[in-house]
PDB file of C-alpha atoms in Angstrom:
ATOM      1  CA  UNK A 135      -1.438  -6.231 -15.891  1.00 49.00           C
ATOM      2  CA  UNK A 136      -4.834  -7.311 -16.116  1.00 57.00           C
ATOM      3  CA  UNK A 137      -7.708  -5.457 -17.533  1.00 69.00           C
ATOM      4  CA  UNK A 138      -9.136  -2.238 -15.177  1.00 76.00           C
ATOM      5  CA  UNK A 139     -12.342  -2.747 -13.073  1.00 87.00           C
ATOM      6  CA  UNK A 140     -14.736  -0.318 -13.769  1.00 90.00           C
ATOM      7  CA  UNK A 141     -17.578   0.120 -11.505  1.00 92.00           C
ATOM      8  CA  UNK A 142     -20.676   2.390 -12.153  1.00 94.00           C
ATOM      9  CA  UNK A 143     -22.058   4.487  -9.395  1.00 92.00           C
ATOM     10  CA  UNK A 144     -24.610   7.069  -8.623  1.00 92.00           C
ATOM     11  CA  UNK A 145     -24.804  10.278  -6.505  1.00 92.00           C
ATOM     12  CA  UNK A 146     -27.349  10.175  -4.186  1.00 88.00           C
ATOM     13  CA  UNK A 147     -29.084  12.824  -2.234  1.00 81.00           C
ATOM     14  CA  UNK A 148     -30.781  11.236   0.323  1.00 78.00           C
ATOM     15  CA  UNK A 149     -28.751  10.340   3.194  1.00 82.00           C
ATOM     16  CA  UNK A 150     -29.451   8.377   6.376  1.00 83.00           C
ATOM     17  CA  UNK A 151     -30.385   5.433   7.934  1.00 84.00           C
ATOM     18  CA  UNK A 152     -33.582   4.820   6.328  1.00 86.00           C
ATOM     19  CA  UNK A 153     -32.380   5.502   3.019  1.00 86.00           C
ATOM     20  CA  UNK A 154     -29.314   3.490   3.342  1.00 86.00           C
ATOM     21  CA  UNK A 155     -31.631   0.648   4.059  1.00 85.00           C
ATOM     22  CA  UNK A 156     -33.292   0.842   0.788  1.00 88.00           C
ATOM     23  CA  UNK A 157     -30.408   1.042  -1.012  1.00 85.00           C
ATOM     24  CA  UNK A 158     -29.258  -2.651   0.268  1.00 88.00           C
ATOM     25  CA  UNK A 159     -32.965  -3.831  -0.280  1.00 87.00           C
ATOM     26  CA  UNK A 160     -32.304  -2.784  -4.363  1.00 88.00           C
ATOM     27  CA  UNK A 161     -28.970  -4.512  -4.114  1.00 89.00           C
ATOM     28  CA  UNK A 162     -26.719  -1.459  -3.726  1.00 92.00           C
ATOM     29  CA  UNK A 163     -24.488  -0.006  -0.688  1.00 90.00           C
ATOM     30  CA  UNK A 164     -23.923   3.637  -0.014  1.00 93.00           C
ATOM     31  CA  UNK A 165     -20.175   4.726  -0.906  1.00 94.00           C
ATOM     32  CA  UNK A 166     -18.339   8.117   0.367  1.00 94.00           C
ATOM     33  CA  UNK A 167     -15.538   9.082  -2.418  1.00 94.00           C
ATOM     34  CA  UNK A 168     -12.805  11.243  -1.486  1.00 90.00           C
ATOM     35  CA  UNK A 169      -9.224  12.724  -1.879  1.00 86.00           C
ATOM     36  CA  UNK A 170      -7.648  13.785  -4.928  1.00 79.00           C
ATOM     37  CA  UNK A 171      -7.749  17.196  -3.936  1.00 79.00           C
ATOM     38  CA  UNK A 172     -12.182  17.776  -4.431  1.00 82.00           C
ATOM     39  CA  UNK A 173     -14.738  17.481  -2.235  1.00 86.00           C
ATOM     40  CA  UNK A 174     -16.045  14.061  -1.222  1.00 90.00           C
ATOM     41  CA  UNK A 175     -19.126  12.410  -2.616  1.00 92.00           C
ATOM     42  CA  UNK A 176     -22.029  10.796  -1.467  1.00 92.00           C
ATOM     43  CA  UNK A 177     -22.772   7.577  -3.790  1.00 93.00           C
ATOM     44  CA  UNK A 178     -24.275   3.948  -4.459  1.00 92.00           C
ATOM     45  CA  UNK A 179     -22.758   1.232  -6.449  1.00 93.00           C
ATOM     46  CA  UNK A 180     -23.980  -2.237  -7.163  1.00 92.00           C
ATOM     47  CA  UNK A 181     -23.082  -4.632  -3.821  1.00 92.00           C
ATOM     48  CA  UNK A 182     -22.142  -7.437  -6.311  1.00 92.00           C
ATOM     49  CA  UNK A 183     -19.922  -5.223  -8.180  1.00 92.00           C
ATOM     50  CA  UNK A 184     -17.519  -4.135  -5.110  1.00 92.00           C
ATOM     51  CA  UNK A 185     -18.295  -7.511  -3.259  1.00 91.00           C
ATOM     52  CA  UNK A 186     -16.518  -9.351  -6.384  1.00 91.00           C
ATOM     53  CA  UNK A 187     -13.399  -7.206  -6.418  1.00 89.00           C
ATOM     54  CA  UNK A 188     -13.194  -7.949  -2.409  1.00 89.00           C
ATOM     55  CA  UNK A 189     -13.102 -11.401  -3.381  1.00 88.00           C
ATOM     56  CA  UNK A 190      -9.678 -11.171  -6.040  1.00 84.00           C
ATOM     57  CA  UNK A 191      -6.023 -11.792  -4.845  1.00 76.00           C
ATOM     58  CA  UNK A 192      -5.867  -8.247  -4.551  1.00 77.00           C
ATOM     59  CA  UNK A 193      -8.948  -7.823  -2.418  1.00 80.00           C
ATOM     60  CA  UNK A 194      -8.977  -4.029  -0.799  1.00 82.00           C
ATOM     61  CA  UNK A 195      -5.539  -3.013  -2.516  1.00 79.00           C
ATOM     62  CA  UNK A 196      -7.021  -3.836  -6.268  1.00 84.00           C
ATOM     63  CA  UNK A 197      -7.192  -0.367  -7.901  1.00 85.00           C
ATOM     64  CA  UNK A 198     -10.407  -0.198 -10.139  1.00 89.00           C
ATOM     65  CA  UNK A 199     -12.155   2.790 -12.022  1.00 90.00           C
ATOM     66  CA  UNK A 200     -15.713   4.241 -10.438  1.00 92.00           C
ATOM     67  CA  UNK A 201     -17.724   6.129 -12.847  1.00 92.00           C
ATOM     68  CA  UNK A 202     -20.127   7.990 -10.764  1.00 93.00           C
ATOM     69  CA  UNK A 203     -22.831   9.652 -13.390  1.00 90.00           C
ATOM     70  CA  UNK A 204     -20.056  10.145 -16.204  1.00 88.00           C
ATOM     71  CA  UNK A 205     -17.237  11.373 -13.771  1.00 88.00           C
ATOM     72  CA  UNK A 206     -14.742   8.911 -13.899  1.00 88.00           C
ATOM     73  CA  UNK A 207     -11.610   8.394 -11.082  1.00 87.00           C
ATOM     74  CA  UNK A 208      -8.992   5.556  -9.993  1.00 87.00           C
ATOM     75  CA  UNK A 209     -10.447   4.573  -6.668  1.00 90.00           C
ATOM     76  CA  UNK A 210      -9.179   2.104  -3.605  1.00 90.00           C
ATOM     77  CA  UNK A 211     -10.764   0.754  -0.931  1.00 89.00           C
ATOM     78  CA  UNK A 212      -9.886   2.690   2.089  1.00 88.00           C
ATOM     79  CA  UNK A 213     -12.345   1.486   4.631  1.00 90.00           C
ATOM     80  CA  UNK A 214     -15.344  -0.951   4.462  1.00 91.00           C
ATOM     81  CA  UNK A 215     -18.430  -2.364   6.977  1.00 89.00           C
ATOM     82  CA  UNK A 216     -19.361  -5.570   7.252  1.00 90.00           C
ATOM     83  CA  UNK A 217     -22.749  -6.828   8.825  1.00 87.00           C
ATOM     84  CA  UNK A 218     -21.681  -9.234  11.800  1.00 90.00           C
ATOM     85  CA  UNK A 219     -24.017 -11.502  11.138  1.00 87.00           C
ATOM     86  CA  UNK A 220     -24.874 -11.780   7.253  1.00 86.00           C
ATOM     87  CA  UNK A 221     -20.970 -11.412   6.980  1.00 87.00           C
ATOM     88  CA  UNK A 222     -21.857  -8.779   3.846  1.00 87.00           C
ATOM     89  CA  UNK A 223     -20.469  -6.017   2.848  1.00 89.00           C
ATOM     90  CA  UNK A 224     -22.807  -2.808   3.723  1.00 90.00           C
ATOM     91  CA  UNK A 225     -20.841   0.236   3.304  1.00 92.00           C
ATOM     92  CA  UNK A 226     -17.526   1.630   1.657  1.00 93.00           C
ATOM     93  CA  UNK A 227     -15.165   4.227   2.013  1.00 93.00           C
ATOM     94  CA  UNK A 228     -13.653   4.880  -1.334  1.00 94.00           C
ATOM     95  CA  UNK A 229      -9.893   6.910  -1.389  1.00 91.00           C
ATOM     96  CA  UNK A 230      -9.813   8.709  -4.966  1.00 90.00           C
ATOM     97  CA  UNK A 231      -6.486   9.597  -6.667  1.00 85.00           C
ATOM     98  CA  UNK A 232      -5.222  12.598  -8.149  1.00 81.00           C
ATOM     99  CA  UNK A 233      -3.718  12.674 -11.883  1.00 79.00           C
ATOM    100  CA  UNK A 234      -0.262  11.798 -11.717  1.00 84.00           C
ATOM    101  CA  UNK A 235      -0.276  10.889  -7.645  1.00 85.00           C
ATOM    102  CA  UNK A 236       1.489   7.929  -6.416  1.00 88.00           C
ATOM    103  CA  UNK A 237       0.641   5.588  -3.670  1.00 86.00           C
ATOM    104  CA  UNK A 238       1.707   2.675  -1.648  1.00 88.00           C
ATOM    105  CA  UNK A 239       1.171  -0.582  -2.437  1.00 85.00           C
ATOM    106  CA  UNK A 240       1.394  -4.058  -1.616  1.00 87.00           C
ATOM    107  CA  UNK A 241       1.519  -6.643  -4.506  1.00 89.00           C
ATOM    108  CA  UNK A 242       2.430 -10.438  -3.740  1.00 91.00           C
ATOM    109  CA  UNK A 243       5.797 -11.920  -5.205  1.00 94.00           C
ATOM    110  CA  UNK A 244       5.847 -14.783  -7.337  1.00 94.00           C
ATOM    111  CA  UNK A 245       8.940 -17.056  -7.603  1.00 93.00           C
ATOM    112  CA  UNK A 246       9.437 -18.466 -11.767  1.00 92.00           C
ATOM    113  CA  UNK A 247      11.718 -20.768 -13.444  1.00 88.00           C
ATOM    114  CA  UNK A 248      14.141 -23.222 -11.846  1.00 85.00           C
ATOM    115  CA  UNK A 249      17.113 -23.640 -10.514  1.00 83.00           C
ATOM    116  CA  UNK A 250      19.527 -24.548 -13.127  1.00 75.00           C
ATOM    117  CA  UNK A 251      22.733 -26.121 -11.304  1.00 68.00           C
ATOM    118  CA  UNK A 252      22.251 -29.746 -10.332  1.00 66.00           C
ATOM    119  CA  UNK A 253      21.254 -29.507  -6.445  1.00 68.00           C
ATOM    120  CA  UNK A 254      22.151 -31.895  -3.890  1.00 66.00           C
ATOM    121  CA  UNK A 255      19.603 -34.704  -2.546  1.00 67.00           C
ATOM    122  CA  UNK A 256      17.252 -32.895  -0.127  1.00 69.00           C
ATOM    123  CA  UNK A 257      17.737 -29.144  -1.911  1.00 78.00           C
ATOM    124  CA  UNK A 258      14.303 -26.830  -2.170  1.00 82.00           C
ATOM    125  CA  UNK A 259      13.784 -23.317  -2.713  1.00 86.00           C
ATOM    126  CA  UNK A 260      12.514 -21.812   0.130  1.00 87.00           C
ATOM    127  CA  UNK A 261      11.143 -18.285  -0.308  1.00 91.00           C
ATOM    128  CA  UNK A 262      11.094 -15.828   2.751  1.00 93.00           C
ATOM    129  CA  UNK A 263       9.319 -13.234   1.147  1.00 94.00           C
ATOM    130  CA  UNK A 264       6.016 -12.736  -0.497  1.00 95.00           C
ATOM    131  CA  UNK A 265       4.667 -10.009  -0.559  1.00 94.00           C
ATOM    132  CA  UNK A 266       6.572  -6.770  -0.891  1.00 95.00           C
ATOM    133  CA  UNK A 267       5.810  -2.430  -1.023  1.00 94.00           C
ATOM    134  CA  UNK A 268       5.432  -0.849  -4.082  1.00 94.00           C
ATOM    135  CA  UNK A 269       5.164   3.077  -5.111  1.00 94.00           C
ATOM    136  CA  UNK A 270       3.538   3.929  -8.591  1.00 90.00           C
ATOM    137  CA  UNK A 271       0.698   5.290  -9.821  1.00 87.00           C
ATOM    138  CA  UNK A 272      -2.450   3.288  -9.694  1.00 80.00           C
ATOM    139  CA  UNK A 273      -2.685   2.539 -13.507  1.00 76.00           C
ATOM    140  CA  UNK A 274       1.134   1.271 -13.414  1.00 84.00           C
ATOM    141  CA  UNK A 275       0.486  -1.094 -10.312  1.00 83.00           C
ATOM    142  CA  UNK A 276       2.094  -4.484 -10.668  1.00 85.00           C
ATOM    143  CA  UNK A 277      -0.921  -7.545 -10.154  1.00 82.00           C
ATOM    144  CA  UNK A 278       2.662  -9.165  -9.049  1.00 89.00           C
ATOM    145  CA  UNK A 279       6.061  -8.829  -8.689  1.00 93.00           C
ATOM    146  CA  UNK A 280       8.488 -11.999 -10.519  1.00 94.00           C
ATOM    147  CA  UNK A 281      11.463 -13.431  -9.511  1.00 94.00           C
ATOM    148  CA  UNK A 282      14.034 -15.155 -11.492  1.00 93.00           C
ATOM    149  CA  UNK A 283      15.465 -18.113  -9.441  1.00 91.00           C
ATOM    150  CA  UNK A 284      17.196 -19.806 -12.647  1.00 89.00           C
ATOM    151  CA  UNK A 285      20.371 -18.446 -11.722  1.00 85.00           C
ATOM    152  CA  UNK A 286      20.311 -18.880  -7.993  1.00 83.00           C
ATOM    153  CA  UNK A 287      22.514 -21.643  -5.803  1.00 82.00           C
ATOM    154  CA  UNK A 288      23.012 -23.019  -2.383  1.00 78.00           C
ATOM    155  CA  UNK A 289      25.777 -20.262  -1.987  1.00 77.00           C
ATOM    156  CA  UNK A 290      23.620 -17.455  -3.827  1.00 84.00           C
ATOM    157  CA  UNK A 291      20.367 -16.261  -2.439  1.00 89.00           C
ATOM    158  CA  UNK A 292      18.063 -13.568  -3.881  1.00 93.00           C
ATOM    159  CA  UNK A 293      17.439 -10.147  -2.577  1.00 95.00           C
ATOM    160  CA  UNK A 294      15.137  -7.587  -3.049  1.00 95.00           C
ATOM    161  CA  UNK A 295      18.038  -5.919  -5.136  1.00 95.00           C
ATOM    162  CA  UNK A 296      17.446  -8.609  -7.590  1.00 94.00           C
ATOM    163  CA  UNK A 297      13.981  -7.701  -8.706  1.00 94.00           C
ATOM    164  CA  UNK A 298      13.127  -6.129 -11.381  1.00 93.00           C
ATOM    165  CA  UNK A 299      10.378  -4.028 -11.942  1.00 92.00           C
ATOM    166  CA  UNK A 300       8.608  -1.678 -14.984  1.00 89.00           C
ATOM    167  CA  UNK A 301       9.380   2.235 -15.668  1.00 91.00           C
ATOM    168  CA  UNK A 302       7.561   4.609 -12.572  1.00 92.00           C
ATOM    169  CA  UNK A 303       7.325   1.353  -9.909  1.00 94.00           C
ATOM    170  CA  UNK A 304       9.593   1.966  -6.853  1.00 95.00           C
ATOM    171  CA  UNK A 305      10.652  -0.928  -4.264  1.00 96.00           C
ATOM    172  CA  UNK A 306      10.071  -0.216  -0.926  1.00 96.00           C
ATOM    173  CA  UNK A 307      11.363  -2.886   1.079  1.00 96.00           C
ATOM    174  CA  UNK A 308      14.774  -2.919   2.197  1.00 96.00           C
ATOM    175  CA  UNK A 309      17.543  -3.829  -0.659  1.00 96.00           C
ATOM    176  CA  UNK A 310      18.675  -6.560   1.372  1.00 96.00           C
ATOM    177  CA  UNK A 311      15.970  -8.038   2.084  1.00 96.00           C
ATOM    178  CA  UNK A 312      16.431 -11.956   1.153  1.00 95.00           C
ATOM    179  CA  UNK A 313      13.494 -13.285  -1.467  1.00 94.00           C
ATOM    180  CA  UNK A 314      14.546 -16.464  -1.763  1.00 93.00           C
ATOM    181  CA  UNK A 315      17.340 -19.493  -0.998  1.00 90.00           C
ATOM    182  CA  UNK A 316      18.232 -22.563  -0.950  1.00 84.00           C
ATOM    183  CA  UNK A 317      17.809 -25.051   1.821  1.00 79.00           C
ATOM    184  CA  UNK A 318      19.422 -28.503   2.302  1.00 74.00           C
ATOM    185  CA  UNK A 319      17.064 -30.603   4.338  1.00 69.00           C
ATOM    186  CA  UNK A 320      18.785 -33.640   5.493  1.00 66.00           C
ATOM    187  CA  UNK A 321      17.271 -36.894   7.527  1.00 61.00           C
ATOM    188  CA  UNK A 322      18.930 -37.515  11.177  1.00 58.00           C
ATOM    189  CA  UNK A 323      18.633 -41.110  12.472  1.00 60.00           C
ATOM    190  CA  UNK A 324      17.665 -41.280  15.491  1.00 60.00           C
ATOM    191  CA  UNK A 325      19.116 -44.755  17.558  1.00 61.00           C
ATOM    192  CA  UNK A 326      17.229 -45.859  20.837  1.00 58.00           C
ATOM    193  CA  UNK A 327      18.897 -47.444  23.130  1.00 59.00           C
ATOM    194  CA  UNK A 328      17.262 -50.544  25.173  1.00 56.00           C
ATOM    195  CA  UNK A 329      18.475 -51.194  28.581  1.00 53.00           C
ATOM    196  CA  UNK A 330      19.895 -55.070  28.995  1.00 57.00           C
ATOM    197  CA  UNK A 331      17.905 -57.575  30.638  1.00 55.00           C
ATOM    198  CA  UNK A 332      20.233 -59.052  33.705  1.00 57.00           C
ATOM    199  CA  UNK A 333      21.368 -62.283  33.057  1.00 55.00           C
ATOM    200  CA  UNK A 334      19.871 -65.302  35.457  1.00 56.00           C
ATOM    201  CA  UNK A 335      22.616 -65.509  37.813  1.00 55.00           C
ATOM    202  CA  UNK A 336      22.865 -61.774  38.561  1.00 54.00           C
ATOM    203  CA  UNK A 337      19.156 -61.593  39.151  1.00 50.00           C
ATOM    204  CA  UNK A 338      19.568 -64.745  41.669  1.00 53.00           C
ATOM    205  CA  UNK A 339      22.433 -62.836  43.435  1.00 54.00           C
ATOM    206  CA  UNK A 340      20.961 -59.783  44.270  1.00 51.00           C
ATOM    207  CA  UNK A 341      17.850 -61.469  45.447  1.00 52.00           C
ATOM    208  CA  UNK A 342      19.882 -63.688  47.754  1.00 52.00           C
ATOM    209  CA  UNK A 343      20.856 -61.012  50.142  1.00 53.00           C
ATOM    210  CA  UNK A 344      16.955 -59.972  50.351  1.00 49.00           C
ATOM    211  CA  UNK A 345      16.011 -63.623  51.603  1.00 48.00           C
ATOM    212  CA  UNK A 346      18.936 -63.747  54.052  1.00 47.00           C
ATOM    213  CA  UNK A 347      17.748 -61.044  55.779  1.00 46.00           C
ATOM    214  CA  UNK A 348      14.146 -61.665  55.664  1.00 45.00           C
ATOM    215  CA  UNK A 349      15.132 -64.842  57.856  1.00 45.00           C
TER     216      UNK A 349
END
């Protein structure tokens, strides 16, 4: 699992239009924290801070840490604005977790290894699923879930059954779900047929009757 984000904030008392404007003039956005059983708070973190984790492969579903003056929580983006025309990212709704509380998740699922039986010409693997739902605490969330496909064959795909995940992560997604298989792809000729040309003396038959009757 990769290394937490931690992001520092500040509380802020003065609330508003006006004052939200000169927050994103000193290159911070206003934040509203909540959940985890408190009351919410009123903050502002760094734009470049937030904007960066937007930009990983987890984008809103990466769990990070916010420190806000010294308290610190597990936070996830739960809503965000966007200005239409700048494109950047001007406010954020912030969903806090309680100690021991698990949430949904969805992580991406990453195929390893190969296929060891020889496979016939025009075999690949295809995979039908990537991404798949998760239930853990935030500090035990996956970055991504593997699957094995050493073992698998054209008569054996992989289900969601077959995954394997750490202590306190629960699979969502339905058991038999396939991952992954393997397709045989195979080239069709395709044969054109082009009509015959009429030989000479057929085409001077069936023109005769046409000058018979034209005299």
């Amino acid at each position: 699992m990769a290394e937490k984000i931690v992001v520092k904030a500040e509380k802020r008392e003065e609330l508003g239009k006006n004052a939200n404007r000169r927050l994103r003039v000193a290159g911070k956005i206003p934040v509203v924290i909540y959940g985890g059983g408190t009351e919410s708070v009123a903050a502002a973190a760094d734009i470049k801070d937030l904007a960066a984790i937007l930009r990983t492969d987890a984008g809103v579903n990466t769990v990070f840490s916010l420190d806000v003056d010294g308290d610190v929580n597990d936070v996830i983006f739960q809503d965000r604005q966007i200005d239409p025309i700048q494109g950047r990212l001007i406010h954020a709704d912030l969903r806090r977790f309680a100690k021991g509380e698990k949430i949904e998740m969805t992580v991406p699922v990453h195929l390893v290894g190969e296929p060891s039986a020889p496979l016939e010409e025009g075999a690949v693997v295809t995979q039908a699923l990537r991404e798949i739902k998760v239930l853990c605490e935030p500090a035990k969330t996956p970055d991504a879930i593997e699957l094995d496909v050493t073992d698998m064959t054209v008569e054996k795909s992989l289900h969601v059954a077959d995954i394997k995940v750490g202590a306190g992560v629960e699979l969502l997604d339905d058991p038999e779900t396939v991952v992954a298989s393997i397709s045989v792809v195979k080239e069709v000729e395709v044969e054109t047929e082009t009509a015959e040309a009429p030989a000479e003396g057929e085409a001077e038959q069936a023109e005769a009757p046409a000058e018979e009757s034209a005299e």
